Tab-separated table of C-alpha atoms in Angstrom:
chain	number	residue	atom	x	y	z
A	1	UNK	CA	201.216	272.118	197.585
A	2	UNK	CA	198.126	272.217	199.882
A	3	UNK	CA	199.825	274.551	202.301
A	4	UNK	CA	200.430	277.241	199.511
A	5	UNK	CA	197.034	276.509	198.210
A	6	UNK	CA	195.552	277.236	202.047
A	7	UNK	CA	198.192	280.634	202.171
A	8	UNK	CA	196.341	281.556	198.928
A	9	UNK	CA	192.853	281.443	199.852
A	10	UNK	CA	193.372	283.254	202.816
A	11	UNK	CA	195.422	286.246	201.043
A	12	UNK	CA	192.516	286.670	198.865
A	13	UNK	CA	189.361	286.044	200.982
A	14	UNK	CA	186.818	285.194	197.916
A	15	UNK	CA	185.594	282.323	196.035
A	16	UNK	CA	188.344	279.588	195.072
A	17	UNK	CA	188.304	277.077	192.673
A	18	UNK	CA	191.267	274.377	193.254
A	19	UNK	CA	192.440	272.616	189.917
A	20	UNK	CA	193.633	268.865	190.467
A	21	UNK	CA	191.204	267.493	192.293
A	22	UNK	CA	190.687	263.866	191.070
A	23	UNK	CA	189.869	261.697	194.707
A	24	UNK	CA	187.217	262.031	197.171
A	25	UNK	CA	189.942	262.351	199.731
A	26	UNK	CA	191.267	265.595	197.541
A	27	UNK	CA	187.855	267.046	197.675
A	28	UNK	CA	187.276	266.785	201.478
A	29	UNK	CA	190.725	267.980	202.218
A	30	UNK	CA	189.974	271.458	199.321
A	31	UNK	CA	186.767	271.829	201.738
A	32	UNK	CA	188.983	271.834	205.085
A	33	UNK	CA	191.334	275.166	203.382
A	34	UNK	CA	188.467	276.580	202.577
A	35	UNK	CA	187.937	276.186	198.848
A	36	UNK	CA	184.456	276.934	197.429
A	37	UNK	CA	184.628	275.087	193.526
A	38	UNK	CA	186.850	272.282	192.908
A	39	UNK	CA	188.095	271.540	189.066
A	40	UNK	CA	188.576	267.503	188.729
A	41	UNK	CA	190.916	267.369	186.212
A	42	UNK	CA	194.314	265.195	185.340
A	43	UNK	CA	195.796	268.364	183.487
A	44	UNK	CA	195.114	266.701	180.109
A	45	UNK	CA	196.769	263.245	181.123
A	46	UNK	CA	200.456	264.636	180.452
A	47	UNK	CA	201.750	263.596	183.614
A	48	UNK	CA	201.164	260.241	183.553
A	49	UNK	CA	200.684	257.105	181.619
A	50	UNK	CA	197.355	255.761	181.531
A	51	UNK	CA	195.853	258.599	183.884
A	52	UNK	CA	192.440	258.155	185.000
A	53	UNK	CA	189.527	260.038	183.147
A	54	UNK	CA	188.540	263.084	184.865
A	55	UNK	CA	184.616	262.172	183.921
A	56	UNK	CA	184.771	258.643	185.852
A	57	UNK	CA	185.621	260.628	189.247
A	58	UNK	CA	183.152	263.100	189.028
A	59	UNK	CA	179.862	260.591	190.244
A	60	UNK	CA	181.926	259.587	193.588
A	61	UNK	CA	183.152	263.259	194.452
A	62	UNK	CA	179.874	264.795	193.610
A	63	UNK	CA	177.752	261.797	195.734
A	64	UNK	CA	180.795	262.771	198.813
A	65	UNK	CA	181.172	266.584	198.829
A	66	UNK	CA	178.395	267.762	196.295
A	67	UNK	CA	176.104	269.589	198.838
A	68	UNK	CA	179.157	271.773	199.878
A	69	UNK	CA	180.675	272.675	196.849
A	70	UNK	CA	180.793	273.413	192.939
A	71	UNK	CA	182.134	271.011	190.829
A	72	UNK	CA	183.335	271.920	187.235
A	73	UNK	CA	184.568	268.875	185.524
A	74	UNK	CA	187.662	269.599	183.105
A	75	UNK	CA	188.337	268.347	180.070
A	76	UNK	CA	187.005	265.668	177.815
A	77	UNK	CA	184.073	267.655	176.595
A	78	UNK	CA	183.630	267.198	172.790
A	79	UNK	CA	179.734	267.125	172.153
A	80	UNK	CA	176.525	268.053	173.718
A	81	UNK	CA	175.836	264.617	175.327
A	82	UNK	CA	178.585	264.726	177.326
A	83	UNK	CA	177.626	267.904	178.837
A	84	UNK	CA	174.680	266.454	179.772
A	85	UNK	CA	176.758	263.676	181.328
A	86	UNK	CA	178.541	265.630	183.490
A	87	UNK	CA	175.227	267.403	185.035
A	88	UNK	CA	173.954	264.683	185.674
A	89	UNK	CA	176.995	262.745	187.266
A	90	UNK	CA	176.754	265.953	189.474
A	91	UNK	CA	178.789	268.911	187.550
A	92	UNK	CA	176.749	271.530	189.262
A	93	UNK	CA	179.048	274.877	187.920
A	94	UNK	CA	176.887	276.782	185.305
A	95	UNK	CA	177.371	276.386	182.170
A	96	UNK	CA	177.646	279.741	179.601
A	97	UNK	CA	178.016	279.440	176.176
A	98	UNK	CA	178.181	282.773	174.092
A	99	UNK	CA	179.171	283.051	170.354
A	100	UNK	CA	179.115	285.916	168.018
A	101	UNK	CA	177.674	284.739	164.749
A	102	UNK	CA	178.388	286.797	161.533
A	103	UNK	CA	176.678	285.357	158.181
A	104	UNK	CA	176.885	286.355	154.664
A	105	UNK	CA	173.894	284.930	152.585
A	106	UNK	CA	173.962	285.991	149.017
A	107	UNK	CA	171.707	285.518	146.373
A	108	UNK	CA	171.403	285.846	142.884
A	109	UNK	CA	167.666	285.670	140.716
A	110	UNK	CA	167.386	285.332	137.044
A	111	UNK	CA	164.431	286.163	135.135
A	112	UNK	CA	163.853	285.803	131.288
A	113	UNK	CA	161.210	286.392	128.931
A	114	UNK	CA	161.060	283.565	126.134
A	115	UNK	CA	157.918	284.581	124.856
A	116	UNK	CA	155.290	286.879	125.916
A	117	UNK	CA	153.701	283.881	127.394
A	118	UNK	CA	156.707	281.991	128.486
A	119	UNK	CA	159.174	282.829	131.277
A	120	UNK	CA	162.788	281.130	132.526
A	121	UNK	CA	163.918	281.940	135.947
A	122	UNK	CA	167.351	280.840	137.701
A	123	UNK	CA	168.202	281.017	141.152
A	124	UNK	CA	171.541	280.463	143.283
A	125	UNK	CA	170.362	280.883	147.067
A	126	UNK	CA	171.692	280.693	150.611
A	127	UNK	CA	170.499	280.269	154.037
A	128	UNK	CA	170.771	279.336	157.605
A	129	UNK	CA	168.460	278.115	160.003
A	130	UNK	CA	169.708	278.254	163.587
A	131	UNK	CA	168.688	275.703	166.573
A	132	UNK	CA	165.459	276.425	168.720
A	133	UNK	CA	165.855	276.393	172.171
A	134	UNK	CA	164.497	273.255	172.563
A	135	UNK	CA	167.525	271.769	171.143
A	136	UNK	CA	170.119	273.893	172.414
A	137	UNK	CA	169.057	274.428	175.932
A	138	UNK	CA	171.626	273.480	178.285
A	139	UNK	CA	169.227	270.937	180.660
A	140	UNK	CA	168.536	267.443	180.757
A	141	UNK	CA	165.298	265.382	182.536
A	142	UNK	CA	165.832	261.858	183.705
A	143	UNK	CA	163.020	259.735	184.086
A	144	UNK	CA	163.841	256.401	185.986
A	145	UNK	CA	160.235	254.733	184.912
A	146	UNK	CA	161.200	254.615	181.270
A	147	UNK	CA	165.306	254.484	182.070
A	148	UNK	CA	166.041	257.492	179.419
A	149	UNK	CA	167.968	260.552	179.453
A	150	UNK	CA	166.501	264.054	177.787
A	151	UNK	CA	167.892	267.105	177.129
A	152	UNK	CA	169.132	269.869	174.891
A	153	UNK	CA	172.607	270.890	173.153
A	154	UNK	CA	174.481	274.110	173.860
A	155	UNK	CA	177.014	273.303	171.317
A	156	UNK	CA	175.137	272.888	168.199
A	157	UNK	CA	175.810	275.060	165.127
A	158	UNK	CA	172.916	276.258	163.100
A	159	UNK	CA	172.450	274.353	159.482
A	160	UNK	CA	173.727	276.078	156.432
A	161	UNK	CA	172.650	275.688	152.816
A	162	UNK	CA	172.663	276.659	149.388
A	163	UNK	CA	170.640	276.091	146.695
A	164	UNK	CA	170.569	276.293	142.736
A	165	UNK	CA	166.353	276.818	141.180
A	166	UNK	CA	165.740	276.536	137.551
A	167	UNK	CA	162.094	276.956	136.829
A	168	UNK	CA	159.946	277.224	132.801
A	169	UNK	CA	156.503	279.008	133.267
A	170	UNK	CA	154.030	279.133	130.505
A	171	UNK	CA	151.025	280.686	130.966
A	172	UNK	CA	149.206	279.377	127.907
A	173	UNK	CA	145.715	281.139	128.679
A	174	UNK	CA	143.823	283.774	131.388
A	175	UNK	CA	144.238	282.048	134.764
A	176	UNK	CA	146.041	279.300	133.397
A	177	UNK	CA	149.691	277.983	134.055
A	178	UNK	CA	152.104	275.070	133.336
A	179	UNK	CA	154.997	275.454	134.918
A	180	UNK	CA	158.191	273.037	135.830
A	181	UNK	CA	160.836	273.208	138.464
A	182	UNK	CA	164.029	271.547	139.073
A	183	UNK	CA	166.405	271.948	142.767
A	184	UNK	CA	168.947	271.210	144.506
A	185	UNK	CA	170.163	271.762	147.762
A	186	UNK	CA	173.467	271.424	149.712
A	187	UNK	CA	172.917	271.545	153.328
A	188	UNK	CA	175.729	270.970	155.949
A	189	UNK	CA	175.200	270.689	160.137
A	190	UNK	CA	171.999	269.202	159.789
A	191	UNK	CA	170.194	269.251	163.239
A	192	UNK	CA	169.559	265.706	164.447
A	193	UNK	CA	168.359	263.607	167.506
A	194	UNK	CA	171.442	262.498	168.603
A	195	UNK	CA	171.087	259.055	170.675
A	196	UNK	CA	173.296	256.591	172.243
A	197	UNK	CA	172.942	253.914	175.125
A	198	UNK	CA	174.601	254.813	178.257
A	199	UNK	CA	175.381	253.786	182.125
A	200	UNK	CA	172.199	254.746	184.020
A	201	UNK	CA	174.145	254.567	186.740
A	202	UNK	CA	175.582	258.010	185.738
A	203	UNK	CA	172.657	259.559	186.199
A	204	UNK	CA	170.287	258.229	189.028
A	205	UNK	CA	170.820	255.948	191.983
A	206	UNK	CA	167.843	253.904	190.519
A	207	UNK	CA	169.672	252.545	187.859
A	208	UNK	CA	171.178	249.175	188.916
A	209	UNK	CA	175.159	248.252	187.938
A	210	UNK	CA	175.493	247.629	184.154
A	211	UNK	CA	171.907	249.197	183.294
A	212	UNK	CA	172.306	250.905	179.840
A	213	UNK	CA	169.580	253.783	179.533
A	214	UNK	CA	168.627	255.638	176.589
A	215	UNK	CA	170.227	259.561	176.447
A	216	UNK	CA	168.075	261.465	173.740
A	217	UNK	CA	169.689	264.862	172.671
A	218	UNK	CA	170.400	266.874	169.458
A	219	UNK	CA	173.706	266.700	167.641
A	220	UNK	CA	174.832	268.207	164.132
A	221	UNK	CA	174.796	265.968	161.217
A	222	UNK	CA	176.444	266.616	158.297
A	223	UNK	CA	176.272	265.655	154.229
A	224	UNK	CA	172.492	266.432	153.727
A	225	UNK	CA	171.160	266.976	150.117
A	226	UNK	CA	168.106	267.622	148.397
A	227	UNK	CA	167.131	267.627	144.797
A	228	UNK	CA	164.004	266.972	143.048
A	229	UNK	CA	161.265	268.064	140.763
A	230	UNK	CA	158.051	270.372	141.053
A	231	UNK	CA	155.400	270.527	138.375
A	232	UNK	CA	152.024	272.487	138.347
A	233	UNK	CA	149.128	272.906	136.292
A	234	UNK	CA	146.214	275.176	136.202
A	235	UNK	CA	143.419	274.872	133.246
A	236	UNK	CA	140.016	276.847	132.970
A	237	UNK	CA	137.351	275.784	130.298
A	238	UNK	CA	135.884	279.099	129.670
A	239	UNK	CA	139.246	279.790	127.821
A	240	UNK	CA	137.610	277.856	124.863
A	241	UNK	CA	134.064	276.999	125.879
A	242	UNK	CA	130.787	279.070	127.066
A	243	UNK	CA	127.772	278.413	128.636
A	244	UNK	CA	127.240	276.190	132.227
A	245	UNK	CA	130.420	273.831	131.559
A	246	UNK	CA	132.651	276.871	131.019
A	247	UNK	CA	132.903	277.318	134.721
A	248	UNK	CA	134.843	273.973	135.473
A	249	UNK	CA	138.256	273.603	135.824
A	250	UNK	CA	141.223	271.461	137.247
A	251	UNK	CA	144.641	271.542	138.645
A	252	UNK	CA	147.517	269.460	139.327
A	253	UNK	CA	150.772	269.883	141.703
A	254	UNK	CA	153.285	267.271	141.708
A	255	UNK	CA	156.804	267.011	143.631
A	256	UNK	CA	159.500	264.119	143.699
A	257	UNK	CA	162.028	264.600	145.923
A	258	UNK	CA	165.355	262.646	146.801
A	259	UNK	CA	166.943	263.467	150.322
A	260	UNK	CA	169.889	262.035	152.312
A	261	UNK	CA	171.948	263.252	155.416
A	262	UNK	CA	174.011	261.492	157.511
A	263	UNK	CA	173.163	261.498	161.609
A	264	UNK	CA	175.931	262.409	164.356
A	265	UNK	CA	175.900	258.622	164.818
A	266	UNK	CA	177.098	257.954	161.294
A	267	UNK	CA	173.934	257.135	159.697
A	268	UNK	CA	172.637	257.718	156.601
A	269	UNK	CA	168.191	258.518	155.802
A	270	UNK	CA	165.915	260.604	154.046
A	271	UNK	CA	166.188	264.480	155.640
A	272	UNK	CA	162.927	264.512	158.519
A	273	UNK	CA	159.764	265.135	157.267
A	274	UNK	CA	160.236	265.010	153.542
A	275	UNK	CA	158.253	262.208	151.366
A	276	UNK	CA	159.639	261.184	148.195
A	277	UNK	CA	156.175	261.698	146.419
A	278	UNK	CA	153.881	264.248	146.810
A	279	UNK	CA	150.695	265.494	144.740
A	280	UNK	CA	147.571	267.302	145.135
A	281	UNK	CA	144.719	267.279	142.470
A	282	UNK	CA	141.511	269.612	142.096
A	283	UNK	CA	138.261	270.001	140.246
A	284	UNK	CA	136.752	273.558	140.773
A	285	UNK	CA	133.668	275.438	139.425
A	286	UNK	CA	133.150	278.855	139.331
A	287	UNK	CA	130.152	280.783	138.254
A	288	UNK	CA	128.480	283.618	139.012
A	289	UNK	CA	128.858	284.018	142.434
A	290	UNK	CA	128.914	280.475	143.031
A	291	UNK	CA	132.210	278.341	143.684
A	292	UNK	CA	133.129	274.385	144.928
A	293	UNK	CA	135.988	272.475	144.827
A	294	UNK	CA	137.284	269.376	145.635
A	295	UNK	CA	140.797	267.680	146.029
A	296	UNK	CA	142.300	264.667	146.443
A	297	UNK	CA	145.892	265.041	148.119
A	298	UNK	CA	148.716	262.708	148.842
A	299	UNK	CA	152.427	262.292	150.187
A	300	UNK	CA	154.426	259.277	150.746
A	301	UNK	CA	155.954	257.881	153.717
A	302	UNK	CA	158.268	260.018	155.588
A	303	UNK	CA	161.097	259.927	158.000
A	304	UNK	CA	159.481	261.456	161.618
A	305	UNK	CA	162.395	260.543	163.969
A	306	UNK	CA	165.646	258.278	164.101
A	307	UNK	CA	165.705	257.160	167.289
A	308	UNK	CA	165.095	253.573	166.379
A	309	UNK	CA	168.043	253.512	164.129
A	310	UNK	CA	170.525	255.384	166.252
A	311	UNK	CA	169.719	253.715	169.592
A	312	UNK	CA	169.227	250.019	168.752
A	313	UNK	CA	171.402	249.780	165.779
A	314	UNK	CA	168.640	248.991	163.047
A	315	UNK	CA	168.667	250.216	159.301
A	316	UNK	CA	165.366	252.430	159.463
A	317	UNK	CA	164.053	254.730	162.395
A	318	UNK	CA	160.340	255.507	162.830
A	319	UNK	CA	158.574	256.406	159.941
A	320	UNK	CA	154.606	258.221	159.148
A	321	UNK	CA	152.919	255.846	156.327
A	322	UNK	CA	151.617	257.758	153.400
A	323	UNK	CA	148.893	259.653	153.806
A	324	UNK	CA	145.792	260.272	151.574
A	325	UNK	CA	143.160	263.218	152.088
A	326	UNK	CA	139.536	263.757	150.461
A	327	UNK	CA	138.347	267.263	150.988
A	328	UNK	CA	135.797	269.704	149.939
A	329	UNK	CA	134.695	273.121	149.723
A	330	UNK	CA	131.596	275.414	148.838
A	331	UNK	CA	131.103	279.681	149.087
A	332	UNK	CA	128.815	281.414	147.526
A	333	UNK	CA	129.545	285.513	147.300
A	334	UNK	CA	126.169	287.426	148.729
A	335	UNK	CA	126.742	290.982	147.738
A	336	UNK	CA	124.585	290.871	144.442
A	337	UNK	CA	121.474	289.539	146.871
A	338	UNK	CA	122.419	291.695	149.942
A	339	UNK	CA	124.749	294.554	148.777
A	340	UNK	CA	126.911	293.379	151.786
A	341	UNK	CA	130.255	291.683	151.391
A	342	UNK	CA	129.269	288.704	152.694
A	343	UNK	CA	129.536	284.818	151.661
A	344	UNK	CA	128.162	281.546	153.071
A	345	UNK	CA	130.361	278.363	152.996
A	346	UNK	CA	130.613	275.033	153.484
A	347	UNK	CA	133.950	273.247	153.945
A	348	UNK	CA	134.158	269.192	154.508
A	349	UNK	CA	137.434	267.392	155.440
A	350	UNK	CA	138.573	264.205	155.376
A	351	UNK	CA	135.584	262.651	153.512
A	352	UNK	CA	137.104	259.311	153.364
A	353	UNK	CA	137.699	259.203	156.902
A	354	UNK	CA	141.410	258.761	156.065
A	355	UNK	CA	143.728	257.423	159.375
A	356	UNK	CA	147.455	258.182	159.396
A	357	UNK	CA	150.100	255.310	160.654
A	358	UNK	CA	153.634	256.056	162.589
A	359	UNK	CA	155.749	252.499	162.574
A	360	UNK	CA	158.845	251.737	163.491
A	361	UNK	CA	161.490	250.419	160.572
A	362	UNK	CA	159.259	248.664	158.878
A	363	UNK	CA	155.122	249.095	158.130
A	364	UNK	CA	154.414	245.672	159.591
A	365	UNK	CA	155.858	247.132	163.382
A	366	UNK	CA	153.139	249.876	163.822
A	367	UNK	CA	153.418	252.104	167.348
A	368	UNK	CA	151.124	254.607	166.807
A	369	UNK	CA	147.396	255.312	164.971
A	370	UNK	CA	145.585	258.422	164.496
A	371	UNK	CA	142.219	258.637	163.501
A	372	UNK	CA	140.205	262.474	163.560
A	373	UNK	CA	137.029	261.352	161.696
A	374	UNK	CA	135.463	263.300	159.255
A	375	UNK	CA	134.207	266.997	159.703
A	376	UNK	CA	132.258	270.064	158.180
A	377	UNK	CA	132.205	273.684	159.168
A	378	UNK	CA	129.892	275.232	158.130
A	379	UNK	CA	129.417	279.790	158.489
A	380	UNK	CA	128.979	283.206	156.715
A	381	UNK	CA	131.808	285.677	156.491
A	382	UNK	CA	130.961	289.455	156.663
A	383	UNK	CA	133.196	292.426	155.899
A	384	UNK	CA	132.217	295.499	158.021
A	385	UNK	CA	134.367	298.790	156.325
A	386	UNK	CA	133.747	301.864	159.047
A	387	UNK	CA	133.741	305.127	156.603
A	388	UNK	CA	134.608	308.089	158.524
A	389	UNK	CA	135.722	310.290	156.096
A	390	UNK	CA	134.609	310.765	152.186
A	391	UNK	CA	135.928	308.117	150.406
A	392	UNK	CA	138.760	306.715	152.601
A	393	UNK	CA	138.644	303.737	154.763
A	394	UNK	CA	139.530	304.066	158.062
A	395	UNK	CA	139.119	300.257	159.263
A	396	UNK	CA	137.965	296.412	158.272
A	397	UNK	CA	136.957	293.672	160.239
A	398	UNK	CA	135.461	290.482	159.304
A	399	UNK	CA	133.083	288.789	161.580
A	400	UNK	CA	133.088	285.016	161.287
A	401	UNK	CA	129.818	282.565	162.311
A	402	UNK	CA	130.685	279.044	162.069
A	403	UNK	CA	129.180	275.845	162.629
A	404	UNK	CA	130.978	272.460	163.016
């Protein structure tokens, strides 16, 4: 009772937390016996039917006794949201989160010679890539202009995969390759935006009754896959030609790719930031010296967040359109003319003047357009090797000039 609790802090004359606590009345009356941390808690509902939630008192006892007092809501924590929840209902006891993390990642890599020319490799792989602290940081920012919620998960686990590679190489002639890849790969706790819609009321006094305010944080999603196919080609016409044409050549990289993961909401898109479709193609020449290139490149539309999806209930979140790139290059190696390793270059980007699209759901519903415009740089690259010693190098550094 309240007089043993009193007895108790006295006997021990240091910071007490009383367990219980589930009224403002409670809480002003653990201040008066001198309690410093109050635990609002219903003991996990066991004593009674239909108890109250120990999350719904927290808002009232923090706005009563908050400034005089931690308050460490108990129980009823399952995810990362509702942590953020309770900090900002006014939860104010720190929160530490330690875990000791042991991972076994084996491999195994299979290479075989078909031919002199002609190579198989296999691959079985595994991996783990662990939140950044971005998305685990135990904080959240409310901004009462825009209504949302923002913060980090404590709680998340890191994403774990493996992955099977089979790959044919055949390098057909000098500086020349075709080569074809298939993959797959299993990937579970896939890190997420995790969004809902909840009482703003919870976390500012500018919310009005009934409000609902978007909470953005990071959960762990789960079922995510990834297969596709990679093929590459390099080709060089002084294998079978001389004279000026000999110095052309081309080459080709393609990837199709089919992703799917399902969000902490329940879900299911393409993994982030991987298009179905994409290729890169090149025309080079290369001569004495003398070297240009230009390629065309190209991805497909890509998922950038889910947010849309998630939050407002609709099939498709927010989404970059496919994007399309003309660019160019030119060098030419000065160490025949000067006896200095040097080169001058030339490098243009984005000759089409190429913009890239973000829309929500669907193209039609565009929120975003970025445009950079085309550019060249333009500069001469010069290797300075300091010889202080016969025949050894003691340093290199390359000075760069460059004009845009």
């Amino acid at each position: 009772n309240w007089k043993d609790a009193e007895y108790c802090i006295k006997r021990w004359n240091g910071p007490f937390a009383l367990k219980g606590v589930m009224s403002v009345e409670d809480a002003k009356r653990a201040i008066d016996i001198g309690c410093t941390a109050i635990m609002i808690s219903n003991h996990g509902g066991r004593q009674l039917d239909g108890s109250r939630s120990p999350f719904d008192q927290v808002k009232a006892i923090s706005d009563a006794v908050g400034d005089k007092l931690e308050i460490i809501l108990d129980g009823g924590v399952r995810r990362g949201t509702h942590v953020l929840k309770s900090i900002a209902a006014g939860a104010k006891e720190e929160l530490s989160v330690k875990r000791t993390y042991t991972n076994y990642l084996p491999s195994v890599h299979l290479n075989y010679d078909l031919a002199e020319d002609k190579k198989l490799r296999l691959s079985y792989s595994t991996g783990i890539s662990r939140p950044s602290y971005i998305e685990s940081r135990a904080a959240a920012s409310i901004n009462s202009i825009s209504e949302s919620i923002a913060g980090g998960n404590p709680f998340l686990k890191e994403e774990e995969s493996w992955g099977l590679d089979a790959s044919f190489e055949w390098y057909y002639a000098d500086a020349s390759l075709f080569a074809v890849t298939v993959f797959h790969r299993d990937i579970d706790n896939v890190i997420s935006e995790s969004n809902e819609k909840v009482d703003g009321t919870l976390y500012s006094d500018d919310a009005q009754p009934g409000e609902l305010w978007d909470l953005a944080a990071f959960g762990n999603g789960s079922d995510g896959q990834l297969q596709g196919l990679e093929i590459s080609f390099v080709g060089r016409l002084d294998n079978y030609i001389e004279g000026f044409f000999s110095g052309f050549g081309a080459s080709f990289n393609l990837g199709i790719i089919d992703s799917e993961y399902t969000t902490p909401e329940g879900r299911k898109f393409a993994l982030p930031g991987q298009s179905d479709t994409n290729y890169n193609a090149s025309i080079f020449y290369e001569d004495r010296g003398f070297s240009a290139r230009i390629t065309y490149r190209y991805r497909s539309e890509w998922l950038d967040e889910t947010e849309t999806g998630a939050v407002f209930g609709l099939s498709g979140g927010v989404y970059w359109a496919p994007q399309m790139r003309l660019d160019a290059s030119i060098r030419y190696d000065l160490e025949e003319l000067t006896g200095q390793k040097a080169s001058i270059f030339v490098d243009f980007n984005n000759i089409s003047d190429e913009s890239d699209m973000r829309y929500t759901s669907a193209p039609w519903n565009v929120n975003q357009v970025e445009s950079f415009g085309r550019a060249f740089t333009a500069g001469l690259r010069l290797s300075l090797i300091h010889i202080s010693e016969p025949t050894r190098r003691r340093g290199i550094s390359y000075a760069v000039f460059c004009l845009k």
